[in-house]
């Protein structure tokens, strides 16, 4: 039995006699339910020993100034700032729409005693008060309880303020600085009342005296036949214990109140500090680096950065369900253009000649000497070859195409079976596009030299940069290459890069392109079965195949390309994106894993690539790679996941590769290297086989801007290719490649360059010939 169950609070009228001892306790800080037993009091009421008058009731209802007015609330990047009607009442800030079917009538909503902030708000209120709109209950689109929130003014904009609730951030803007000050003052005044509410909402009024009766205890003791002296001694002991208990409870409650206030203060400071770091850096023109690497440690621990977004409008109960689907903050900025440029300059300054960049053209004959780990490497010097720098001027004007009539007939089909007008093509074939992946082949030359010096880590870092650099030329390319004909070939003889490249279409269904390249001390080969899907608004390209790079010392690296998607082919600006995971498997000491981050609709920092190099024996991460596939790649030696929190990897990043920018935008957004791929000089024409892509008539007409002829030739060649599948089923085999039984990949069998020297093309069919009706079967 609870020892307090015999105690009941009573309030005696002045002058009332009492023969029983009572004790008067001050109610300050005494919690409800402690020392006050309601059932016991009801029992006393029935017995007539307690007064019939009810106990005093403390009115704890919050009453503060009511404020209303218009503020502009950030919704998302699509909708921007939208006007909302805000009402501050009883410590709760509610907001309503002022446009659309759910808009609030501001005039009737402003009762007498409500202070309206802002001239525009007053004008709207006066206008609507005269309309006689009936008053009704409007449901708010959001509510913020100020007792768990903090308010802060923007330091960079004198019209903006922020409200942090712990689960979301409300971005607000007023019409002028004075209105913002008035709102902040009202919000802070309302918030200041809550500590008093918390400390008194469950207490009695400090000025209220509570008397405790021992009458029931006295009556029970008298029934037991105890004397008056014993009864008074029992009452004294009980009241003494009760007073001590009350003092202990009072002390505990005071500690509880102090802890609550301290926790509230810490929570407010935490939210403000975190949001200040994120928000203020976004508002400045020059971004700080510390906010860009929130997913840095997840890159090293899992091999990929977290793709989660900071959604400041999608959490909590106060969400505008019709508009709040966007986010205010971007996904965590891993690398911005500013940091890439600053990192590039910093790396060059800190490394001297250790980091250099070889553009295509005369400068590519550089004899830069790289120094690292006290060992110097020298890149071979190649002769200069003059090549064209622009495409021929078009002879005709392009005509618009009925896009929807093409789309609706081909949604969901394989791209290889979709017949598109020549306006959707660029004057290059898929065979030539394969050669574009080797534009930055000097990275492989560097990797070769590093390996010769025994630095296998720098070798794979350069190979990783080379694998990423193949995507740099795709930025801004909105047209697709020509699908090659069965048996079509392409050669790239580039002594100025130390390369001899050759490719051939080896299968029609499925469409497979095989290539082989001989460099100075290394070989590169692979095949690609590009599965494409046409989804109406976008095109998805999934490469199937393995690329292999082998050095003269026997070390081999293999990887596969990531998924490519082309968006907005109906409406909006067309753009492409590459995403997925690329694993570079090395036969030696190291392997590499790269994550191409998929671009989101609101991503302000796209094209990110990050990953790590791993020791094949120990499994330890020994270096990190960061950058963008269309700008640059950097590396950081060591395992950055062991660095202290807040570590900025760009402070130690070293430039591996940087894309060279074209001086002027060219037709089809081709790079200078891509412009040279379809060049057909008279001296080269005498050496080429009749299957070379440079001799394809529709592609040549398109380059010259002869669109009618190009369309006609494209249709003719595609009609002739309908026999290719039947020819392949009858046993047709590629001339220069054979499938390897071990790895199921096409390998170059050799002989092409020897036949080219002799110019013996008699056995090679003229697949582009006007009257060609079949493909010879070997």
XYZ file of C-alpha atoms in Angstrom:
778
model
C 0.000 0.000 0.000
C 1.385 3.402 -0.955
C 2.203 5.358 2.199
C 0.761 8.486 0.615
C -2.627 6.988 -0.077
C -3.880 8.185 3.317
C -3.075 11.810 2.589
C -5.587 14.105 0.925
C -5.272 17.789 0.121
C -7.938 20.003 1.662
C -8.493 23.720 1.650
C -9.887 25.093 4.908
C -11.989 28.195 5.020
C -10.582 31.001 7.155
C -11.581 30.639 10.769
C -12.633 27.012 10.473
C -11.780 24.931 13.505
C -9.524 21.991 13.191
C -8.500 19.668 15.919
C -6.152 17.625 13.793
C -2.626 18.687 12.981
C -2.123 19.881 9.451
C 0.945 20.899 7.496
C 1.036 23.684 4.919
C 3.271 23.100 1.917
C 4.222 25.650 -0.669
C 3.165 24.429 -4.108
C 6.174 25.805 -5.924
C 7.629 23.143 -8.209
C 5.463 20.350 -6.789
C 4.410 18.037 -9.621
C 0.797 17.136 -10.145
C -0.041 13.733 -8.725
C 2.667 13.734 -6.072
C 1.206 14.238 -2.598
C -2.324 14.638 -4.003
C -4.379 11.474 -4.118
C -7.595 12.160 -6.022
C -9.432 8.972 -4.940
C -8.564 9.723 -1.320
C -9.901 13.241 -1.698
C -13.107 11.932 -3.205
C -13.439 9.615 -0.254
C -13.067 12.512 2.135
C -15.688 14.438 0.216
C -18.151 11.598 0.722
C -17.365 11.459 4.438
C -17.887 15.195 4.722
C -14.423 15.803 6.116
C -13.220 17.732 3.083
C -14.697 21.020 2.015
C -17.219 20.908 -0.782
C -15.632 23.794 -2.609
C -13.411 22.698 -5.479
C -9.677 23.206 -5.377
C -8.282 26.217 -7.219
C -7.562 25.505 -10.896
C -4.555 27.119 -12.516
C -5.206 28.423 -16.039
C -2.105 27.506 -18.091
C -3.491 28.318 -21.554
C -0.901 30.054 -23.744
C -1.966 33.518 -24.732
C 0.406 35.571 -26.885
C 0.299 38.095 -29.668
C -1.277 36.881 -32.871
C 0.589 37.903 -36.016
C -0.264 37.367 -39.691
C 1.101 38.391 -43.055
C 2.530 37.303 -46.375
C 5.963 35.722 -46.640
C 7.561 34.094 -49.654
C 8.443 30.439 -49.106
C 10.979 28.503 -51.163
C 9.278 25.466 -52.731
C 11.738 23.934 -55.201
C 13.822 24.830 -58.230
C 10.861 24.346 -60.548
C 8.502 26.669 -58.667
C 10.954 28.907 -56.820
C 9.594 31.386 -54.248
C 5.821 31.254 -53.688
C 3.692 33.625 -51.597
C 2.077 32.099 -48.504
C -0.167 33.558 -45.799
C 1.499 32.958 -42.423
C -0.330 33.107 -39.089
C 1.422 33.000 -35.689
C -1.008 31.924 -32.976
C -0.443 30.206 -29.625
C 3.169 29.388 -30.412
C 2.347 27.706 -33.720
C 3.289 29.207 -37.107
C 0.843 28.046 -39.785
C 0.909 28.870 -43.470
C -1.752 28.805 -46.170
C -1.898 29.198 -49.923
C -2.931 32.532 -51.402
C -3.549 31.261 -54.946
C -5.463 28.388 -56.472
C -8.605 26.571 -55.327
C -7.265 26.081 -51.792
C -6.359 29.725 -51.200
C -7.255 31.342 -47.897
C -9.390 34.476 -47.596
C -7.070 36.763 -45.701
C -9.662 39.366 -44.741
C -12.026 37.146 -42.709
C -9.062 35.224 -41.316
C -7.726 38.359 -39.628
C -9.791 38.736 -36.467
C -9.702 41.738 -34.192
C -6.404 41.935 -32.345
C -4.313 40.222 -35.037
C -1.279 42.257 -36.052
C -0.656 42.233 -39.799
C 2.960 42.661 -40.982
C 3.744 44.152 -44.365
C 2.115 46.738 -46.612
C 1.187 44.165 -49.238
C -0.455 42.037 -46.558
C -2.481 45.009 -45.328
C -3.657 45.856 -48.848
C -4.865 42.313 -49.412
C -6.614 42.220 -46.064
C -8.444 45.516 -46.690
C -9.440 44.369 -50.161
C -10.919 41.087 -48.982
C -12.584 42.475 -45.853
C -14.969 44.423 -48.037
C -15.986 41.405 -50.106
C -18.155 39.894 -47.403
C -16.659 36.424 -47.745
C -18.073 34.140 -44.998
C -15.634 32.990 -42.340
C -14.707 29.310 -42.432
C -12.012 27.017 -41.173
C -9.025 26.879 -43.494
C -6.732 23.902 -43.260
C -3.080 24.966 -43.139
C -0.616 23.463 -45.578
C 2.033 23.403 -42.895
C 2.562 24.075 -39.196
C 5.743 24.778 -37.257
C 5.786 24.483 -33.465
C 8.169 27.109 -32.209
C 9.016 25.358 -28.938
C 11.135 22.821 -30.870
C 12.372 25.250 -33.523
C 15.035 27.885 -33.874
C 14.935 31.078 -35.894
C 17.856 32.675 -37.682
C 18.263 35.615 -40.046
C 20.270 35.240 -43.219
C 23.675 36.902 -43.154
C 23.842 37.402 -46.909
C 20.283 38.600 -47.633
C 18.542 41.138 -45.389
C 15.115 39.891 -46.499
C 15.523 36.177 -45.758
C 15.146 34.140 -42.591
C 15.247 30.456 -41.715
C 13.278 28.311 -39.303
C 14.862 25.023 -38.244
C 12.671 22.321 -36.737
C 15.201 19.500 -36.546
C 13.489 17.607 -39.380
C 13.213 20.361 -41.987
C 14.334 23.864 -42.823
C 11.859 26.535 -43.847
C 13.342 29.183 -46.155
C 11.344 32.410 -46.018
C 11.687 35.821 -47.611
C 9.910 39.083 -46.821
C 9.308 42.143 -48.977
C 11.733 44.332 -47.051
C 14.216 44.319 -44.204
C 11.745 45.947 -41.791
C 9.192 43.186 -42.352
C 11.822 40.541 -41.676
C 12.787 42.233 -38.415
C 9.148 42.396 -37.327
C 8.613 38.707 -38.074
C 11.791 37.627 -36.281
C 10.844 39.703 -33.234
C 7.360 38.160 -33.140
C 8.678 34.630 -33.583
C 11.320 35.006 -30.895
C 8.802 36.566 -28.502
C 6.452 33.627 -28.989
C 9.278 31.141 -28.562
C 10.469 32.744 -25.305
C 7.160 31.901 -23.633
C 7.656 28.180 -23.987
C 10.309 27.612 -21.311
C 7.837 29.086 -18.770
C 5.076 26.882 -20.105
C 7.280 23.802 -19.790
C 8.212 24.529 -16.207
C 4.748 25.479 -15.002
C 2.368 23.449 -17.157
C 2.552 20.487 -14.810
C 2.941 22.435 -11.573
C 0.711 24.309 -9.179
C 0.790 28.050 -9.058
C 3.783 29.020 -6.885
C 1.549 31.320 -4.850
C -0.962 28.561 -3.985
C -0.749 27.027 -0.477
C -1.730 23.373 -0.146
C -2.702 21.935 3.214
C -2.313 18.255 3.915
C -4.738 16.608 6.366
C -3.883 13.683 8.655
C -7.487 13.154 9.737
C -7.843 9.797 8.036
C -4.603 8.561 9.594
C -5.767 9.777 13.040
C -9.112 8.030 12.670
C -7.450 4.744 11.682
C -5.057 4.891 14.627
C -7.898 5.663 17.044
C -9.706 2.557 15.774
C -6.653 0.563 16.829
C -6.985 2.012 20.354
C -3.766 4.006 20.407
C -3.345 6.925 22.747
C -3.234 10.595 21.796
C 0.511 10.908 22.362
C 1.297 7.983 20.070
C -1.051 9.343 17.421
C 0.628 12.765 17.472
C 4.046 11.134 17.249
C 2.912 9.121 14.180
C 1.518 12.291 12.572
C 4.782 14.124 13.246
C 6.865 11.309 11.725
C 4.633 11.099 8.649
C 4.641 14.859 8.066
C 8.402 15.007 8.508
C 8.902 12.249 5.918
C 6.451 13.975 3.582
C 8.321 17.246 3.870
C 11.625 15.517 3.130
C 10.092 13.745 0.128
C 8.724 17.035 -1.118
C 12.154 18.651 -0.888
C 13.717 15.779 -2.833
C 11.061 15.967 -5.534
C 11.526 19.699 -5.770
C 15.286 19.277 -6.217
C 14.814 16.581 -8.873
C 12.354 18.701 -10.796
C 14.691 21.651 -10.788
C 17.428 19.431 -12.250
C 14.942 18.136 -14.793
C 14.068 21.669 -15.862
C 17.727 22.632 -16.192
C 18.415 19.544 -18.302
C 15.471 20.310 -20.585
C 16.645 23.867 -21.097
C 20.197 22.705 -21.794
C 19.039 20.029 -24.249
C 16.871 22.557 -26.052
C 19.800 24.949 -26.278
C 22.156 22.243 -27.572
C 19.628 21.083 -30.164
C 19.150 24.631 -31.417
C 22.899 25.221 -31.633
C 23.401 21.909 -33.458
C 20.730 22.602 -36.067
C 21.912 26.149 -36.627
C 25.549 25.101 -36.938
C 24.837 22.300 -39.425
C 22.518 24.392 -41.546
C 24.821 27.397 -41.483
C 27.659 25.336 -42.965
C 25.433 24.009 -45.736
C 23.302 27.023 -46.499
C 25.646 29.960 -46.241
C 28.231 28.323 -48.478
C 25.550 27.754 -51.131
C 24.648 31.430 -51.051
C 28.161 32.707 -51.642
C 29.561 33.017 -55.125
C 32.759 31.199 -54.198
C 31.936 27.861 -52.615
C 33.965 26.505 -49.732
C 35.349 23.011 -50.103
C 34.384 21.592 -46.704
C 30.712 21.215 -47.631
C 31.356 19.230 -50.771
C 32.533 15.972 -49.311
C 29.775 14.762 -47.001
C 29.777 11.453 -48.823
C 33.589 11.223 -48.868
C 33.922 8.469 -46.283
C 31.170 6.344 -47.833
C 33.181 6.362 -51.065
C 36.121 4.747 -49.355
C 34.132 2.377 -47.150
C 31.714 1.062 -49.764
C 33.247 2.070 -53.063
C 30.433 4.434 -53.941
C 29.089 7.660 -52.616
C 25.730 7.888 -50.972
C 23.081 8.970 -53.401
C 20.732 10.216 -50.728
C 19.590 13.810 -51.053
C 19.138 16.360 -48.314
C 15.410 16.951 -48.570
C 14.403 19.886 -46.463
C 10.776 19.873 -47.555
C 9.827 16.202 -47.522
C 10.063 15.348 -43.842
C 7.754 16.029 -40.955
C 4.027 16.544 -40.843
C 4.067 20.055 -42.243
C 4.546 19.205 -45.906
C 2.859 20.817 -48.873
C 1.913 17.621 -50.642
C 1.100 19.343 -53.921
C 4.326 21.270 -54.316
C 6.856 20.170 -51.763
C 8.177 17.249 -53.789
C 11.272 19.219 -54.746
C 14.286 19.916 -52.616
C 16.064 23.125 -51.793
C 19.546 21.852 -51.286
C 21.360 20.014 -53.993
C 22.714 16.538 -53.514
C 25.962 16.729 -51.628
C 28.423 18.586 -53.809
C 31.226 16.128 -54.277
C 33.169 18.202 -56.774
C 32.310 21.569 -58.224
C 33.862 23.208 -61.251
C 35.545 25.729 -58.970
C 37.189 23.028 -56.880
C 38.310 21.152 -59.982
C 39.935 24.231 -61.424
C 41.529 25.220 -58.142
C 42.695 21.666 -57.608
C 44.155 21.632 -61.096
C 46.126 24.794 -60.519
C 47.186 23.689 -57.054
C 48.389 20.338 -58.356
C 50.400 21.917 -61.134
C 52.005 24.362 -58.772
C 52.856 21.720 -56.202
C 54.110 19.104 -58.642
C 55.974 21.184 -61.170
C 56.470 18.992 -64.210
C 55.062 15.968 -62.406
C 51.646 16.771 -63.790
C 51.309 17.714 -67.415
C 48.666 17.732 -70.050
C 49.005 16.827 -73.691
C 46.398 18.302 -76.009
C 45.794 16.903 -79.430
C 47.886 18.542 -82.111
C 51.375 19.993 -82.213
C 51.665 20.212 -78.420
C 51.207 16.472 -78.160
C 54.875 16.077 -79.129
C 55.771 17.284 -75.671
C 58.847 15.832 -74.043
C 57.737 16.641 -70.521
C 59.562 14.737 -67.841
C 57.541 13.468 -64.919
C 59.105 13.132 -61.491
C 57.630 11.053 -58.733
C 59.051 8.955 -55.935
C 62.535 10.179 -56.934
C 62.191 8.383 -60.280
C 61.834 10.230 -63.586
C 59.852 8.962 -66.573
C 59.954 10.348 -70.044
C 57.140 10.181 -72.589
C 58.213 9.220 -76.150
C 58.324 12.001 -78.722
C 56.051 11.558 -81.740
C 56.240 13.334 -85.119
C 53.882 16.156 -85.943
C 51.124 15.472 -88.505
C 48.947 18.278 -89.814
C 45.242 17.465 -89.719
C 42.097 19.398 -90.497
C 40.561 21.517 -87.760
C 36.977 21.945 -88.993
C 34.286 20.247 -91.060
C 33.268 21.441 -94.542
C 30.620 24.126 -94.668
C 27.148 22.600 -95.259
C 25.770 22.953 -98.775
C 22.111 22.720 -97.741
C 19.941 23.866 -94.866
C 18.633 21.203 -92.531
C 14.915 20.513 -92.699
C 12.718 19.825 -89.656
C 11.643 16.249 -89.068
C 8.244 14.943 -87.884
C 9.649 13.425 -84.716
C 6.415 12.103 -83.193
C 5.534 10.049 -86.263
C 8.891 8.264 -85.862
C 8.656 7.826 -82.111
C 5.197 6.324 -81.853
C 6.103 3.547 -84.287
C 9.336 2.537 -82.563
C 8.838 2.818 -78.788
C 10.355 -0.184 -77.028
C 12.184 -1.498 -80.099
C 15.865 -2.317 -80.409
C 17.724 0.749 -81.672
C 19.497 -1.244 -84.346
C 16.124 -1.878 -85.965
C 14.916 1.732 -85.864
C 15.335 3.570 -89.169
C 15.902 7.244 -88.402
C 16.475 10.088 -90.876
C 20.029 11.262 -91.386
C 19.284 14.411 -89.364
C 19.671 12.320 -86.216
C 23.212 11.227 -87.153
C 26.639 12.771 -86.858
C 29.193 12.211 -89.669
C 30.974 9.396 -87.846
C 30.355 5.666 -87.630
C 30.387 3.491 -84.530
C 33.732 2.131 -85.711
C 35.239 5.609 -85.574
C 33.628 6.273 -82.206
C 35.606 3.341 -80.827
C 38.794 5.153 -81.769
C 37.649 8.248 -79.873
C 38.184 6.301 -76.646
C 41.918 6.517 -77.342
C 42.080 10.294 -77.690
C 44.040 10.519 -74.444
C 46.320 7.582 -75.194
C 49.240 9.446 -73.613
C 47.801 8.234 -70.280
C 48.609 4.664 -71.352
C 52.099 5.767 -72.411
C 52.574 7.221 -68.949
C 51.277 4.021 -67.348
C 53.792 2.024 -69.385
C 56.661 4.172 -68.190
C 55.546 4.061 -64.550
C 55.423 0.299 -64.737
C 58.935 0.176 -66.126
C 60.086 2.078 -63.051
C 58.307 -0.393 -60.750
C 55.541 1.994 -59.681
C 52.478 -0.211 -60.253
C 50.208 2.104 -58.272
C 50.816 5.037 -60.618
C 50.313 2.656 -63.514
C 46.775 1.691 -62.532
C 45.913 5.272 -61.579
C 46.739 6.359 -65.118
C 44.802 3.409 -66.534
C 41.762 4.450 -64.466
C 42.040 8.003 -65.782
C 42.322 6.618 -69.315
C 39.148 4.524 -68.842
C 37.239 7.631 -67.686
C 38.663 9.936 -70.369
C 36.903 7.976 -73.103
C 33.619 9.570 -72.033
C 34.837 13.173 -72.201
C 33.995 13.612 -75.886
C 30.346 12.616 -75.359
C 29.435 15.838 -73.535
C 27.219 17.956 -75.777
C 27.008 15.311 -78.509
C 23.319 15.095 -79.368
C 23.457 12.928 -82.513
C 24.039 9.217 -82.906
C 26.811 7.696 -85.044
C 26.010 5.678 -88.156
C 25.434 1.981 -87.657
C 28.163 0.288 -89.727
C 27.350 -2.246 -92.424
C 28.338 -5.858 -91.965
C 32.015 -6.130 -92.906
C 32.593 -2.358 -92.689
C 36.027 -1.391 -91.345
C 37.921 1.641 -90.156
C 41.604 2.302 -89.764
C 43.312 5.001 -87.749
C 46.992 5.452 -88.508
C 48.179 8.177 -86.128
C 51.973 8.309 -85.891
C 51.612 11.616 -84.021
C 50.099 9.607 -81.163
C 52.113 6.431 -81.701
C 48.924 4.485 -82.584
C 47.656 2.130 -85.232
C 43.966 1.416 -84.737
C 41.679 -0.918 -86.653
C 38.026 -1.875 -86.172
C 35.444 -3.993 -88.005
C 31.767 -4.817 -87.678
C 31.885 -8.557 -87.030
C 28.188 -9.339 -86.448
C 24.883 -7.881 -87.585
C 22.443 -9.555 -85.159
C 23.467 -8.895 -82.502
C 25.444 -5.913 -83.701
C 29.035 -6.383 -82.517
C 31.965 -4.101 -83.273
C 35.525 -5.322 -82.615
C 38.644 -3.174 -82.438
C 42.397 -3.514 -81.967
C 45.063 -0.885 -81.358
C 48.842 -1.138 -81.266
C 50.631 1.461 -79.166
C 54.275 1.916 -78.269
C 54.790 -0.990 -75.862
C 51.123 -1.896 -75.350
C 48.064 -3.331 -77.086
C 44.393 -2.504 -76.648
C 41.482 -4.584 -77.922
C 37.845 -5.315 -77.265
C 34.410 -5.853 -78.710
C 31.117 -4.183 -77.906
C 27.561 -5.369 -78.286
C 25.591 -2.220 -77.663
C 22.032 -2.998 -76.654
C 19.872 0.064 -77.101
C 16.266 0.729 -76.195
C 14.163 3.574 -77.552
C 11.718 4.657 -74.806
C 10.107 7.607 -76.551
C 11.550 10.323 -74.337
C 14.951 8.729 -73.803
C 17.410 6.232 -75.239
C 19.223 3.748 -73.029
C 22.449 2.124 -74.203
C 23.803 -0.868 -72.298
C 27.265 -1.945 -73.499
C 28.100 -5.633 -73.401
C 31.719 -6.579 -73.858
C 35.150 -6.371 -72.294
C 37.994 -3.968 -73.073
C 41.528 -5.264 -72.558
C 44.802 -3.394 -72.233
C 48.047 -5.383 -72.162
C 51.557 -4.039 -71.702
C 54.699 -5.503 -73.182
C 55.738 -6.758 -69.736
C 52.649 -8.986 -69.674
C 50.482 -7.093 -67.162
C 46.867 -6.952 -68.287
C 43.888 -4.781 -67.326
C 40.255 -5.464 -68.230
C 37.059 -3.453 -67.725
C 33.575 -2.919 -69.137
C 31.846 0.325 -69.945
C 28.947 1.753 -67.922
C 25.372 2.477 -69.026
C 24.677 5.538 -71.166
C 21.292 7.254 -71.442
C 20.217 10.128 -73.689
C 17.358 12.240 -72.322
C 14.860 14.840 -73.570
C 14.792 13.661 -77.164
C 11.239 15.044 -77.516
C 11.143 18.179 -75.370
C 13.846 20.137 -73.615
C 17.570 20.221 -74.055
C 19.045 16.885 -75.075
C 21.799 15.609 -72.812
C 23.525 12.305 -72.130
C 24.641 10.761 -68.879
C 26.848 7.819 -67.956
C 26.210 5.914 -64.759
C 27.045 2.622 -63.099
C 30.085 0.897 -61.657
C 33.266 0.236 -63.617
C 35.644 -2.389 -62.268
C 39.170 -2.413 -63.673
C 40.677 -5.813 -62.933
C 44.444 -5.944 -62.982
C 46.454 -9.123 -63.348
C 49.208 -7.648 -61.202
C 49.212 -5.969 -57.808
C 46.244 -3.581 -58.036
C 42.652 -3.319 -59.208
C 40.302 -0.333 -59.293
C 36.617 0.335 -58.765
C 34.976 3.500 -60.128
C 31.458 4.752 -59.506
C 29.823 6.939 -62.164
C 27.107 8.808 -60.311
C 23.769 9.089 -62.103
C 22.629 12.634 -62.704
C 19.326 13.726 -61.166
C 16.967 16.299 -62.624
C 17.962 18.985 -60.131
C 21.600 18.000 -59.824
C 23.749 21.143 -59.980
C 26.987 19.182 -59.906
C 26.648 16.312 -62.402
C 29.079 13.882 -64.032
C 30.811 12.855 -60.825
C 33.175 9.888 -60.749
C 34.832 8.558 -57.626
C 36.389 5.309 -56.552
C 39.450 3.668 -55.106
C 42.446 1.474 -55.908
C 42.701 -1.776 -53.966
C 45.614 -4.093 -53.326
C 44.750 -7.505 -54.801
C 46.675 -9.345 -52.094
C 45.728 -7.548 -48.895
C 42.421 -6.003 -49.952
C 43.511 -2.628 -48.541
C 42.524 0.600 -50.248
C 45.691 2.426 -51.216
C 44.425 5.428 -53.177
C 41.274 7.324 -54.000
C 40.143 8.721 -57.372
C 37.808 11.693 -57.667
C 36.694 13.902 -60.523
C 34.259 14.277 -63.401
C 34.173 12.327 -66.619
C 33.872 15.519 -68.696
C 36.477 17.622 -66.858
C 39.321 16.019 -64.924
C 40.401 13.185 -62.648
C 42.498 13.408 -59.480
C 44.014 10.945 -57.063
C 44.823 10.948 -53.352
C 47.428 8.467 -52.117
C 46.781 6.403 -49.001
C 43.484 5.374 -47.441
C 41.582 8.642 -46.900
C 38.926 6.880 -44.805
C 41.447 6.862 -41.969
C 41.760 10.645 -42.087
C 40.112 12.744 -39.335
C 36.562 13.952 -39.755
C 36.318 17.061 -41.914
C 39.311 16.058 -44.003
C 39.252 17.695 -47.440
C 40.668 15.283 -50.050
C 41.153 18.089 -52.572
C 43.814 19.550 -50.293
C 46.073 16.633 -51.250
C 44.590 15.749 -54.651
C 46.945 15.444 -57.603
C 45.793 15.946 -61.174
C 45.900 12.821 -63.343
C 44.048 13.938 -66.435
C 42.281 17.047 -67.664
C 40.095 17.338 -70.717
C 41.302 19.882 -73.232
C 38.581 22.303 -74.263
C 37.825 23.185 -77.850
C 38.389 26.853 -78.540
C 35.152 27.206 -80.511
C 32.029 25.107 -80.638
C 31.942 23.100 -83.821
C 29.184 21.420 -85.790
C 27.862 18.387 -83.943
C 30.064 19.460 -80.998
C 32.921 17.321 -82.300
C 36.312 17.635 -80.638
C 39.367 18.441 -82.789
C 40.362 14.793 -82.572
C 36.885 13.634 -83.717
C 36.962 16.098 -86.636
C 40.114 14.412 -87.908
C 38.661 10.880 -87.847
C 36.664 11.170 -91.086
C 39.238 13.216 -92.975
C 39.948 11.759 -96.401
C 43.119 13.110 -97.958
C 43.967 12.113 -101.579
C 47.059 10.260 -100.406
C 44.987 8.223 -97.974
C 42.261 7.447 -100.513
C 44.682 5.344 -102.545
C 45.504 3.135 -99.552
C 42.066 2.458 -98.038
C 40.085 -0.730 -98.596
C 36.573 -0.360 -100.116
C 35.059 -1.197 -96.714
C 36.495 1.809 -94.824
C 33.942 4.112 -93.151
C 35.467 7.168 -94.811
C 34.135 5.850 -98.129
C 30.558 5.441 -96.920
C 28.503 7.761 -99.179
C 25.675 8.740 -96.789
C 28.155 9.650 -94.075
C 30.244 11.681 -96.524
C 27.162 13.522 -97.854
C 26.108 14.365 -94.301
C 29.547 15.787 -93.514
C 29.302 17.969 -96.621
C 25.809 19.152 -95.657
C 24.110 17.381 -98.588
C 21.149 16.141 -96.581
C 18.876 14.949 -99.400
C 21.611 12.801 -100.913
C 22.599 11.549 -97.477
C 19.030 10.442 -96.717
C 18.708 8.675 -100.048
C 22.019 6.836 -99.646
C 21.235 5.896 -96.062
C 17.946 4.340 -97.100
C 19.622 2.432 -99.938
C 22.377 1.034 -97.734
C 19.953 0.031 -94.983
C 17.810 -1.821 -97.497
C 20.849 -3.724 -98.720
C 21.760 -4.598 -95.154
C 18.530 -6.547 -94.721
C 20.329 -9.383 -96.451
C 23.155 -9.273 -93.910
C 21.380 -11.453 -91.376
C 20.711 -14.142 -93.968
C 24.323 -13.996 -95.094
C 25.508 -14.310 -91.503
C 23.248 -17.325 -90.919
C 24.798 -18.998 -93.970
C 28.252 -18.837 -92.415
C 29.631 -15.394 -93.135
C 32.779 -14.657 -91.099
C 34.597 -11.366 -90.458
C 37.775 -10.858 -92.460
C 40.124 -9.530 -89.798
C 38.770 -10.819 -86.476
C 37.940 -14.254 -85.016
C 36.146 -15.144 -81.819
C 38.433 -16.492 -79.101
C 37.103 -19.752 -77.670
C 38.603 -19.034 -74.256
C 37.068 -15.653 -73.395
C 34.362 -15.548 -76.125
C 35.752 -12.220 -77.396
C 36.755 -11.241 -80.918
C 40.520 -10.974 -81.399
C 42.428 -9.410 -84.253
C 44.026 -12.128 -86.433
C 46.484 -9.740 -88.087
C 47.370 -9.135 -91.718
C 45.478 -5.899 -92.359
C 48.435 -3.511 -92.353
C 50.491 -5.896 -94.484
C 47.750 -6.098 -97.138
C 47.380 -2.333 -96.950
C 51.048 -1.860 -97.778
C 50.617 -4.032 -100.870
C 47.167 -2.550 -101.625
C 45.755 -5.952 -102.478
C 42.039 -5.398 -101.900
C 40.794 -7.708 -104.650
C 39.193 -10.127 -102.210
C 37.525 -7.364 -100.224
C 33.888 -6.691 -101.276
C 32.785 -3.164 -102.141
C 29.923 -2.996 -99.638
C 29.102 0.647 -100.480
C 28.842 0.022 -104.228
C 25.757 1.467 -105.929
C 24.697 -1.838 -107.501
C 25.783 -4.030 -104.623
C 23.133 -6.666 -103.920
C 24.888 -9.195 -101.759
C 27.762 -9.821 -99.409
C 30.183 -12.528 -100.406
C 30.273 -15.605 -98.190
C 33.649 -17.019 -97.286
